[in-house]
Each structure stands twice: as structure tokens, then as C-alpha cells.
Tab-separated table of N, CA and C in Angstrom:
chain	number	residue	atom	x	y	z
A	22	MET	N	-15.560	31.354	25.331
A	22	MET	CA	-15.038	30.407	26.291
A	22	MET	C	-13.518	30.376	26.178
A	23	LYS	N	-12.858	30.141	27.312
A	23	LYS	CA	-11.403	30.120	27.325
A	23	LYS	C	-10.909	28.777	27.840
A	24	SER	N	-9.718	28.372	27.365
A	24	SER	CA	-9.095	27.139	27.797
A	24	SER	C	-7.605	27.417	27.988
A	25	TRP	N	-6.961	26.577	28.774
A	25	TRP	CA	-5.534	26.756	29.034
A	25	TRP	C	-4.753	25.635	28.380
A	26	LEU	N	-3.687	25.986	27.686
A	26	LEU	CA	-2.808	25.022	27.046
A	26	LEU	C	-1.377	25.446	27.307
A	27	GLN	N	-0.647	24.633	28.023
A	27	GLN	CA	0.755	24.901	28.369
A	27	GLN	C	0.943	26.328	28.899
A	28	GLY	N	0.046	26.728	29.823
A	28	GLY	CA	0.183	28.021	30.471
A	28	GLY	C	-0.287	29.202	29.648
A	29	GLN	N	-0.818	28.961	28.445
A	29	GLN	CA	-1.297	30.061	27.615
A	29	GLN	C	-2.814	29.988	27.496
A	30	GLU	N	-3.445	31.127	27.584
A	30	GLU	CA	-4.879	31.182	27.465
A	30	GLU	C	-5.262	31.207	25.986
A	31	LEU	N	-6.194	30.334	25.594
A	31	LEU	CA	-6.644	30.263	24.211
A	31	LEU	C	-8.123	30.585	24.140
A	32	GLU	N	-8.519	31.272	23.118
A	32	GLU	CA	-9.930	31.581	22.896
A	32	GLU	C	-10.501	30.484	22.002
A	33	ILE	N	-11.580	29.834	22.442
A	33	ILE	CA	-12.177	28.740	21.693
A	33	ILE	C	-13.597	29.138	21.313
A	34	PRO	N	-13.975	28.991	20.035
A	34	PRO	CA	-15.331	29.339	19.622
A	34	PRO	C	-16.366	28.514	20.376
A	35	ALA	N	-17.516	29.125	20.681
A	35	ALA	CA	-18.572	28.471	21.464
A	35	ALA	C	-19.072	27.207	20.785
A	36	GLU	N	-19.172	27.197	19.432
A	36	GLU	CA	-19.694	26.015	18.736
A	36	GLU	C	-18.760	24.816	18.837
A	37	ALA	N	-17.495	25.029	19.173
A	37	ALA	CA	-16.542	23.934	19.318
A	37	ALA	C	-16.390	23.499	20.769
A	38	ALA	N	-17.097	24.134	21.678
A	38	ALA	CA	-16.903	23.875	23.103
A	38	ALA	C	-17.113	22.416	23.461
A	39	GLY	N	-18.181	21.796	23.002
A	39	GLY	CA	-18.451	20.403	23.350
A	39	GLY	C	-17.448	19.442	22.767
A	40	HIS	N	-16.860	19.812	21.655
A	40	HIS	CA	-15.919	18.920	20.986
A	40	HIS	C	-14.505	19.066	21.528
A	41	VAL	N	-14.176	20.239	22.013
A	41	VAL	CA	-12.803	20.493	22.434
A	41	VAL	C	-12.651	20.417	23.946
A	42	CYS	N	-13.549	21.067	24.673
A	42	CYS	CA	-13.351	21.208	26.114
A	42	CYS	C	-14.401	20.519	26.962
A	43	GLY	N	-15.272	19.772	26.395
A	43	GLY	CA	-16.304	19.118	27.185
A	43	GLY	C	-17.536	20.006	27.282
A	44	GLU	N	-18.647	19.413	27.649
A	44	GLU	CA	-19.908	20.137	27.689
A	44	GLU	C	-19.898	21.273	28.706
A	45	ASP	N	-19.183	21.084	29.819
A	45	ASP	CA	-19.189	22.129	30.841
A	45	ASP	C	-18.235	23.279	30.513
A	46	GLY	N	-17.358	23.102	29.532
A	46	GLY	CA	-16.454	24.160	29.127
A	46	GLY	C	-15.282	24.367	30.054
A	47	ASN	N	-15.154	23.572	31.114
A	47	ASN	CA	-14.090	23.779	32.090
A	47	ASN	C	-12.897	22.847	31.904
A	48	SER	N	-13.106	21.681	31.340
A	48	SER	CA	-12.041	20.700	31.234
A	48	SER	C	-11.135	21.007	30.043
A	49	PRO	N	-9.815	21.011	30.251
A	49	PRO	CA	-8.905	21.252	29.138
A	49	PRO	C	-8.708	20.005	28.273
A	50	PHE	N	-9.321	18.881	28.665
A	50	PHE	CA	-9.164	17.641	27.927
A	50	PHE	C	-10.446	17.318	27.172
A	51	ALA	N	-10.294	16.714	26.006
A	51	ALA	CA	-11.460	16.373	25.203
A	51	ALA	C	-12.280	15.304	25.905
A	52	VAL	N	-13.582	15.486	25.923
A	52	VAL	CA	-14.498	14.496	26.466
A	52	VAL	C	-14.960	13.668	25.284
A	53	GLU	N	-14.735	12.356	25.347
A	53	GLU	CA	-15.026	11.507	24.208
A	53	GLU	C	-16.022	10.429	24.588
A	54	ASP	N	-16.934	10.135	23.690
A	54	ASP	CA	-17.893	9.064	23.861
A	54	ASP	C	-17.254	7.813	23.274
A	55	THR	N	-16.666	6.971	24.128
A	55	THR	CA	-15.909	5.820	23.629
A	55	THR	C	-16.801	4.821	22.908
A	56	GLU	N	-18.049	4.661	23.346
A	56	GLU	CA	-18.949	3.731	22.664
A	56	GLU	C	-19.218	4.202	21.236
A	57	ALA	N	-19.440	5.485	21.062
A	57	ALA	CA	-19.663	6.031	19.725
A	57	ALA	C	-18.404	5.901	18.877
A	58	GLN	N	-17.232	6.122	19.482
A	58	GLN	CA	-15.977	5.983	18.745
A	58	GLN	C	-15.775	4.542	18.289
A	59	GLU	N	-16.053	3.578	19.190
A	59	GLU	CA	-15.885	2.175	18.836
A	59	GLU	C	-16.817	1.784	17.698
A	60	GLU	N	-18.046	2.273	17.732
A	60	GLU	CA	-18.990	1.972	16.658
A	60	GLU	C	-18.529	2.587	15.343
A	61	GLU	N	-18.051	3.816	15.382
A	61	GLU	CA	-17.553	4.483	14.184
A	61	GLU	C	-16.351	3.724	13.622
A	62	TRP	N	-15.458	3.283	14.503
A	62	TRP	CA	-14.280	2.521	14.082
A	62	TRP	C	-14.699	1.206	13.436
A	63	SER	N	-15.668	0.506	14.032
A	63	SER	CA	-16.144	-0.758	13.463
A	63	SER	C	-16.761	-0.542	12.092
A	64	ARG	N	-17.564	0.521	11.949
A	64	ARG	CA	-18.178	0.834	10.663
A	64	ARG	C	-17.100	1.117	9.623
A	65	TRP	N	-16.086	1.894	10.005
A	65	TRP	CA	-15.007	2.219	9.091
A	65	TRP	C	-14.264	0.955	8.660
A	66	GLN	N	-14.017	0.043	9.610
A	66	GLN	CA	-13.325	-1.201	9.274
A	66	GLN	C	-14.134	-2.029	8.282
A	67	ARG	N	-15.446	-2.152	8.511
A	67	ARG	CA	-16.289	-2.929	7.601
A	67	ARG	C	-16.270	-2.327	6.198
A	68	GLU	N	-16.377	-1.015	6.114
A	68	GLU	CA	-16.361	-0.359	4.813
A	68	GLU	C	-15.011	-0.510	4.129
A	69	THR	N	-13.942	-0.418	4.900
A	69	THR	CA	-12.605	-0.506	4.333
A	69	THR	C	-12.309	-1.917	3.845
A	70	GLU	N	-12.834	-2.924	4.541
A	70	GLU	CA	-12.589	-4.308	4.127
A	70	GLU	C	-13.168	-4.595	2.757
A	71	MET	N	-14.227	-3.925	2.400
A	71	MET	CA	-14.888	-4.175	1.128
A	71	MET	C	-14.516	-3.110	0.100
A	72	ILE	N	-13.258	-2.819	-0.011
A	72	ILE	CA	-12.782	-1.822	-0.969
A	72	ILE	C	-13.118	-2.315	-2.377
A	73	SER	N	-13.801	-1.473	-3.133
A	73	SER	CA	-14.236	-1.891	-4.463
A	73	SER	C	-13.034	-2.132	-5.359
A	74	GLY	N	-13.120	-3.208	-6.118
A	74	GLY	CA	-12.063	-3.531	-7.064
A	74	GLY	C	-10.947	-4.381	-6.488
A	75	ALA	N	-10.836	-4.483	-5.171
A	75	ALA	CA	-9.774	-5.295	-4.582
A	75	ALA	C	-10.171	-6.764	-4.653
A	76	PRO	N	-9.269	-7.629	-5.086
A	76	PRO	CA	-9.589	-9.057	-5.106
A	76	PRO	C	-9.937	-9.531	-3.701
A	77	GLU	N	-10.889	-10.484	-3.616
A	77	GLU	CA	-11.318	-10.966	-2.297
A	77	GLU	C	-10.146	-11.462	-1.474
A	78	SER	N	-9.153	-12.072	-2.128
A	78	SER	CA	-8.011	-12.605	-1.393
A	78	SER	C	-7.178	-11.514	-0.733
A	79	LEU	N	-7.341	-10.245	-1.170
A	79	LEU	CA	-6.543	-9.156	-0.622
A	79	LEU	C	-7.313	-8.253	0.316
A	80	GLN	N	-8.648	-8.367	0.371
A	80	GLN	CA	-9.440	-7.421	1.136
A	80	GLN	C	-9.048	-7.389	2.606
A	81	GLY	N	-8.802	-8.529	3.220
A	81	GLY	CA	-8.374	-8.543	4.618
A	81	GLY	C	-7.007	-7.928	4.799
A	82	GLU	N	-6.137	-8.091	3.791
A	82	GLU	CA	-4.779	-7.567	3.886
A	82	GLU	C	-4.729	-6.050	3.760
A	83	MET	N	-5.776	-5.458	3.193
A	83	MET	CA	-5.775	-4.012	3.022
A	83	MET	C	-5.771	-3.309	4.381
A	84	LEU	N	-6.373	-3.939	5.398
A	84	LEU	CA	-6.406	-3.330	6.728
A	84	LEU	C	-5.180	-3.658	7.553
A	85	HIS	N	-4.706	-4.881	7.443
A	85	HIS	CA	-3.626	-5.345	8.307
A	85	HIS	C	-2.337	-5.379	7.496
A	86	ARG	N	-1.691	-4.267	7.450
A	86	ARG	CA	-0.486	-4.157	6.639
A	86	ARG	C	0.683	-4.853	7.317
A	87	ASP	N	1.455	-5.571	6.517
A	87	ASP	CA	2.641	-6.220	7.052
A	87	ASP	C	3.875	-5.485	6.540
A	88	PRO	N	5.045	-5.820	7.062
A	88	PRO	CA	6.256	-5.082	6.672
A	88	PRO	C	6.759	-5.433	5.275
A	89	ALA	N	6.115	-6.353	4.598
A	89	ALA	CA	6.539	-6.713	3.247
A	89	ALA	C	5.609	-6.074	2.224
A	90	CYS	N	6.017	-6.129	0.990
A	90	CYS	CA	5.208	-5.648	-0.124
A	90	CYS	C	4.732	-6.876	-0.899
A	91	ARG	N	3.462	-6.882	-1.278
A	91	ARG	CA	2.927	-7.979	-2.093
A	91	ARG	C	2.900	-7.469	-3.527
A	92	VAL	N	3.517	-8.239	-4.428
A	92	VAL	CA	3.627	-7.801	-5.820
A	92	VAL	C	3.398	-8.988	-6.752
A	93	ARG	N	2.774	-8.692	-7.877
A	93	ARG	CA	2.653	-9.688	-8.941
A	93	ARG	C	3.214	-9.056	-10.204
A	94	PHE	N	3.674	-9.885	-11.116
A	94	PHE	CA	4.312	-9.397	-12.329
A	94	PHE	C	3.453	-9.745	-13.544
A	95	LEU	N	3.282	-8.766	-14.424
A	95	LEU	CA	2.536	-8.930	-15.664
A	95	LEU	C	3.511	-8.744	-16.820
A	96	HIS	N	3.675	-9.792	-17.633
A	96	HIS	CA	4.584	-9.718	-18.788
A	96	HIS	C	3.791	-9.169	-19.974
A	97	SER	N	4.007	-7.897	-20.278
A	97	SER	CA	3.303	-7.267	-21.409
A	97	SER	C	4.281	-6.644	-22.391
A	98	ALA	N	5.511	-7.119	-22.404
A	98	ALA	CA	6.537	-6.602	-23.320
A	98	ALA	C	6.571	-7.474	-24.575
A	99	ALA	N	5.998	-6.949	-25.652
A	99	ALA	CA	5.965	-7.697	-26.910
A	99	ALA	C	7.378	-7.876	-27.458
A	100	GLY	N	7.605	-9.041	-28.067
A	100	GLY	CA	8.897	-9.294	-28.692
A	100	GLY	C	9.917	-9.929	-27.764
A	101	PHE	N	9.570	-10.074	-26.500
A	101	PHE	CA	10.461	-10.722	-25.544
A	101	PHE	C	9.839	-12.063	-25.181
A	102	GLY	N	10.648	-13.091	-25.178
A	102	GLY	CA	10.159	-14.412	-24.836
A	102	GLY	C	9.903	-14.528	-23.338
A	103	PRO	N	9.788	-15.754	-22.848
A	103	PRO	CA	9.571	-15.969	-21.420
A	103	PRO	C	10.700	-15.353	-20.592
A	104	LEU	N	10.332	-14.828	-19.417
A	104	LEU	CA	11.285	-14.138	-18.553
A	104	LEU	C	11.401	-14.816	-17.195
A	105	ASN	N	12.618	-14.834	-16.666
A	105	ASN	CA	12.853	-15.181	-15.269
A	105	ASN	C	12.989	-13.858	-14.529
A	106	ILE	N	12.405	-13.776	-13.335
A	106	ILE	CA	12.374	-12.520	-12.588
A	106	ILE	C	12.941	-12.751	-11.200
A	107	ALA	N	13.862	-11.882	-10.807
A	107	ALA	CA	14.402	-11.888	-9.442
A	107	ALA	C	14.104	-10.521	-8.837
A	108	ALA	N	13.345	-10.532	-7.741
A	108	ALA	CA	12.998	-9.279	-7.054
A	108	ALA	C	13.219	-9.498	-5.570
A	109	GLY	N	14.319	-8.953	-5.050
A	109	GLY	CA	14.644	-9.196	-3.647
A	109	GLY	C	14.873	-10.678	-3.430
A	110	GLU	N	14.070	-11.273	-2.559
A	110	GLU	CA	14.184	-12.709	-2.264
A	110	GLU	C	13.253	-13.553	-3.119
A	111	ALA	N	12.403	-12.927	-3.931
A	111	ALA	CA	11.432	-13.650	-4.756
A	111	ALA	C	12.030	-13.976	-6.118
A	112	ASP	N	11.814	-15.203	-6.568
A	112	ASP	CA	12.262	-15.640	-7.891
A	112	ASP	C	11.088	-16.266	-8.634
A	113	LEU	N	10.881	-15.812	-9.846
A	113	LEU	CA	9.846	-16.371	-10.709
A	113	LEU	C	10.506	-16.868	-11.979
A	114	GLU	N	10.020	-18.000	-12.515
A	114	GLU	CA	10.640	-18.567	-13.705
A	114	GLU	C	9.655	-18.665	-14.853
A	115	ALA	N	10.157	-18.377	-16.038
A	115	ALA	CA	9.472	-18.571	-17.317
A	115	ALA	C	8.078	-17.943	-17.363
A	116	LEU	N	8.002	-16.660	-17.044
A	116	LEU	CA	6.741	-15.932	-17.176
A	116	LEU	C	6.605	-15.519	-18.637
A	117	GLY	N	5.605	-16.079	-19.318
A	117	GLY	CA	5.429	-15.834	-20.746
A	117	GLY	C	4.676	-14.548	-21.031
A	118	PHE	N	4.787	-14.099	-22.285
A	118	PHE	CA	4.086	-12.888	-22.717
A	118	PHE	C	2.585	-13.056	-22.484
A	119	GLY	N	1.985	-12.025	-21.866
A	119	GLY	CA	0.549	-12.047	-21.584
A	119	GLY	C	0.186	-12.747	-20.286
A	120	GLN	N	1.155	-13.303	-19.587
A	120	GLN	CA	0.881	-13.995	-18.330
A	120	GLN	C	1.099	-13.073	-17.135
A	121	MET	N	0.375	-13.391	-16.058
A	121	MET	CA	0.537	-12.664	-14.801
A	121	MET	C	0.867	-13.685	-13.710
A	122	SER	N	1.838	-13.361	-12.892
A	122	SER	CA	2.240	-14.270	-11.813
A	122	SER	C	1.277	-14.170	-10.639
A	123	GLU	N	1.420	-15.076	-9.710
A	123	GLU	CA	0.722	-14.976	-8.430
A	123	GLU	C	1.411	-13.894	-7.610
A	124	PHE	N	0.757	-13.450	-6.544
A	124	PHE	CA	1.390	-12.469	-5.663
A	124	PHE	C	2.533	-13.122	-4.905
A	125	VAL	N	3.650	-12.412	-4.803
A	125	VAL	CA	4.799	-12.851	-4.005
A	125	VAL	C	5.143	-11.732	-3.029
A	126	SER	N	5.791	-12.084	-1.933
A	126	SER	CA	6.216	-11.093	-0.943
A	126	SER	C	7.646	-10.669	-1.218
A	127	VAL	N	7.842	-9.366	-1.188
A	127	VAL	CA	9.182	-8.795	-1.342
A	127	VAL	C	9.414	-7.934	-0.102
A	128	PRO	N	10.550	-8.088	0.579
A	128	PRO	CA	10.803	-7.265	1.763
A	128	PRO	C	10.687	-5.778	1.439
A	129	ALA	N	10.109	-5.034	2.370
A	129	ALA	CA	9.906	-3.602	2.169
A	129	ALA	C	11.235	-2.878	1.988
A	130	GLY	N	11.208	-1.853	1.166
A	130	GLY	CA	12.397	-1.051	0.898
A	130	GLY	C	12.833	-1.209	-0.545
A	131	PHE	N	14.060	-0.820	-0.815
A	131	PHE	CA	14.589	-0.962	-2.166
A	131	PHE	C	15.113	-2.375	-2.354
A	132	ALA	N	14.799	-2.957	-3.508
A	132	ALA	CA	15.283	-4.305	-3.823
A	132	ALA	C	15.726	-4.337	-5.279
A	133	LEU	N	16.813	-5.014	-5.523
A	133	LEU	CA	17.310	-5.178	-6.882
A	133	LEU	C	16.334	-6.080	-7.634
A	134	THR	N	15.857	-5.595	-8.761
A	134	THR	CA	14.921	-6.345	-9.594
A	134	THR	C	15.599	-6.582	-10.936
A	135	VAL	N	15.686	-7.866	-11.316
A	135	VAL	CA	16.383	-8.230	-12.547
A	135	VAL	C	15.468	-9.103	-13.396
A	136	LEU	N	15.405	-8.776	-14.685
A	136	LEU	CA	14.678	-9.596	-15.660
A	136	LEU	C	15.696	-10.311	-16.525
A	137	TYR	N	15.564	-11.637	-16.598
A	137	TYR	CA	16.458	-12.460	-17.400
A	137	TYR	C	15.655	-13.135	-18.495
A	138	SER	N	16.293	-13.402	-19.615
A	138	SER	CA	15.674	-14.226	-20.636
A	138	SER	C	15.642	-15.666	-20.120
A	139	ALA	N	14.473	-16.312	-20.169
A	139	ALA	CA	14.369	-17.699	-19.708
A	139	ALA	C	15.134	-18.635	-20.644
A	140	ARG	N	15.298	-18.224	-21.895
A	140	ARG	CA	16.021	-19.050	-22.876
A	140	ARG	C	17.531	-18.931	-22.710
A	141	MET	N	17.981	-17.754	-22.246
A	141	MET	CA	19.402	-17.514	-22.013
A	141	MET	C	19.539	-16.877	-20.628
A	142	PRO	N	19.500	-17.681	-19.546
A	142	PRO	CA	19.435	-17.151	-18.185
A	142	PRO	C	20.609	-16.269	-17.775
A	143	GLU	N	21.718	-16.355	-18.474
A	143	GLU	CA	22.861	-15.507	-18.127
A	143	GLU	C	22.715	-14.093	-18.682
A	144	LEU	N	21.692	-13.857	-19.506
A	144	LEU	CA	21.476	-12.561	-20.139
A	144	LEU	C	20.456	-11.732	-19.339
A	145	ALA	N	20.951	-10.712	-18.642
A	145	ALA	CA	20.075	-9.801	-17.893
A	145	ALA	C	19.558	-8.737	-18.855
A	146	LEU	N	18.247	-8.678	-19.008
A	146	LEU	CA	17.626	-7.703	-19.912
A	146	LEU	C	17.331	-6.386	-19.210
A	147	TYR	N	17.180	-6.457	-17.892
A	147	TYR	CA	16.801	-5.274	-17.104
A	147	TYR	C	17.348	-5.474	-15.698
A	148	LYS	N	17.931	-4.424	-15.149
A	148	LYS	CA	18.491	-4.501	-13.795
A	148	LYS	C	18.315	-3.138	-13.154
A	149	GLN	N	17.491	-3.066	-12.098
A	149	GLN	CA	17.181	-1.787	-11.468
A	149	GLN	C	16.809	-2.010	-10.002
A	150	SER	N	17.202	-1.095	-9.153
A	150	SER	CA	16.785	-1.124	-7.754
A	150	SER	C	15.451	-0.380	-7.665
A	151	LEU	N	14.396	-1.088	-7.273
A	151	LEU	CA	13.047	-0.519	-7.214
A	151	LEU	C	12.564	-0.455	-5.775
A	152	LEU	N	11.672	0.488	-5.510
A	152	LEU	CA	11.090	0.645	-4.180
A	152	LEU	C	9.860	-0.234	-4.051
A	153	TYR	N	9.836	-1.042	-2.999
A	153	TYR	CA	8.690	-1.871	-2.640
A	153	TYR	C	8.203	-1.374	-1.280
A	154	PRO	N	7.194	-0.474	-1.258
A	154	PRO	CA	6.746	0.121	0.005
A	154	PRO	C	6.101	-0.906	0.942
A	155	ALA	N	6.363	-0.767	2.229
A	155	ALA	CA	5.823	-1.687	3.232
A	155	ALA	C	4.305	-1.684	3.183
A	156	GLY	N	3.729	-2.876	3.200
A	156	GLY	CA	2.285	-3.026	3.261
A	156	GLY	C	1.549	-2.753	1.970
A	157	SER	N	2.257	-2.407	0.904
A	157	SER	CA	1.559	-2.094	-0.339
A	157	SER	C	1.318	-3.358	-1.163
A	158	VAL	N	0.360	-3.254	-2.060
A	158	VAL	CA	0.031	-4.327	-2.986
A	158	VAL	C	0.175	-3.734	-4.383
A	159	LEU	N	1.056	-4.321	-5.186
A	159	LEU	CA	1.406	-3.747	-6.484
A	159	LEU	C	1.319	-4.770	-7.604
A	160	THR	N	1.107	-4.254	-8.819
A	160	THR	CA	1.312	-5.039	-10.028
A	160	THR	C	2.491	-4.401	-10.747
A	161	ALA	N	3.502	-5.195	-11.023
A	161	ALA	CA	4.678	-4.722	-11.749
A	161	ALA	C	4.495	-5.124	-13.213
A	162	ALA	N	4.152	-4.153	-14.041
A	162	ALA	CA	3.937	-4.416	-15.461
A	162	ALA	C	5.270	-4.327	-16.191
A	163	ILE	N	5.621	-5.399	-16.864
A	163	ILE	CA	6.847	-5.443	-17.657
A	163	ILE	C	6.456	-4.947	-19.047
A	164	VAL	N	7.052	-3.834	-19.466
A	164	VAL	CA	6.618	-3.151	-20.686
A	164	VAL	C	7.787	-2.882	-21.627
A	165	ASN	N	7.435	-2.610	-22.890
A	165	ASN	CA	8.437	-2.167	-23.864
A	165	ASN	C	8.764	-0.709	-23.594
A	166	THR	N	10.039	-0.351	-23.703
A	166	THR	CA	10.485	1.034	-23.555
A	166	THR	C	11.417	1.360	-24.717
A	167	GLN	N	11.827	2.605	-24.809
A	167	GLN	CA	12.780	2.983	-25.857
A	167	GLN	C	14.116	2.281	-25.664
A	168	GLN	N	14.443	1.952	-24.402
A	168	GLN	CA	15.697	1.264	-24.118
A	168	GLN	C	15.560	-0.252	-24.270
A	169	GLY	N	14.356	-0.746	-24.506
A	169	GLY	CA	14.135	-2.176	-24.670
A	169	GLY	C	13.008	-2.690	-23.800
A	170	ILE	N	13.282	-2.809	-22.494
A	170	ILE	CA	12.311	-3.372	-21.576
A	170	ILE	C	12.389	-2.636	-20.240
A	171	GLY	N	11.266	-2.530	-19.554
A	171	GLY	CA	11.241	-1.828	-18.269
A	171	GLY	C	10.089	-2.322	-17.408
A	172	ILE	N	9.987	-1.771	-16.219
A	172	ILE	CA	8.926	-2.135	-15.280
A	172	ILE	C	8.208	-0.874	-14.837
A	173	ARG	N	6.877	-0.919	-14.838
A	173	ARG	CA	6.043	0.163	-14.327
A	173	ARG	C	5.232	-0.394	-13.178
A	174	MET	N	5.358	0.236	-12.019
A	174	MET	CA	4.639	-0.210	-10.819
A	174	MET	C	3.240	0.397	-10.806
A	175	ILE	N	2.250	-0.447	-10.594
A	175	ILE	CA	0.850	-0.016	-10.554
A	175	ILE	C	0.281	-0.423	-9.201
A	176	PRO	N	-0.149	0.526	-8.375
A	176	PRO	CA	-0.732	0.158	-7.072
A	176	PRO	C	-2.106	-0.466	-7.235
A	177	GLU	N	-2.368	-1.487	-6.466
A	177	GLU	CA	-3.689	-2.121	-6.439
A	177	GLU	C	-4.557	-1.327	-5.489
A	178	LEU	N	-5.691	-0.862	-5.939
A	178	LEU	CA	-6.598	-0.064	-5.108
A	178	LEU	C	-7.795	-0.855	-4.698
């Protein structure tokens, strides 16, 4: 079977005829069963909403991405006291060792992220511009590093 695309003749395998050119083989446009597509889309949405391991509070957000990044911070750096955290427009105070914050929104893109000692707020322990991808949900683990303290981004799946 043959089809025309931008003035060029293309050879199309017979088994793909119904999917590419319609059942009659004459139409250069795909013939689509919209009812079947809508059902497939609905099934996909239902399955995607129930992503295993995602907290119930985030399951709806997994489909409807917004321009911000949702992030929570986990303080797992031993030897460091409570931390104040500034990430873009989000500010968290006195996050203690072993604690995890609630999710906060950070505008998508690069944002300056600073960790301060809650006991000495003028002392910046960590200062780095980090990427917060649009629509993503992350856990920012505050960890010990050779340089002292750092952040490792973990995507929520």
C-alpha cells in the first residue's frame, strides 16, 4: 500500500494499514476511534492516580503538575543542631535532627538554598543554588559530607 506525505510517495506495510492510513488504505490521515481513545485515557488516569508508594495527599498532584516544585526537608546530618532553611521563597525554622518538614512550594527553576544554625542564625552552614524542577515532588535530605553538610535531592515516586 502507498501513501502520500508532503508530495512524496511512501511505502507502508500492509499490517500497519489500519493504524496509519485507515481501513480503506486511501486516506493519508489516521482514522482514530475517539471512544476507545477516551476510555484508554481514563484507564491510564485512574492507574496513574494510584501510583504505588505516593502519599495519598500527593496522588492527585502527580497528574496535575503545577509550575512550582513541592519539597520537604529531612534533617539527617548528625552533629548539627536544629537548622533554619531558606529555599527560594520558603522558610523553615528549627528543623531538628531526625525531623522531616511538611511539603512547601518552591518556584520552579534554580533557587538559592541556605542552611543556617538555628542557635546562631547569622551562621550559614550551607549555601548553594539548587534546581527545583517544575511539577516535581522532592525530599531534600540534609546529610553529612566531607565538607561538613550538604543536600541530596530525592524524587518522590
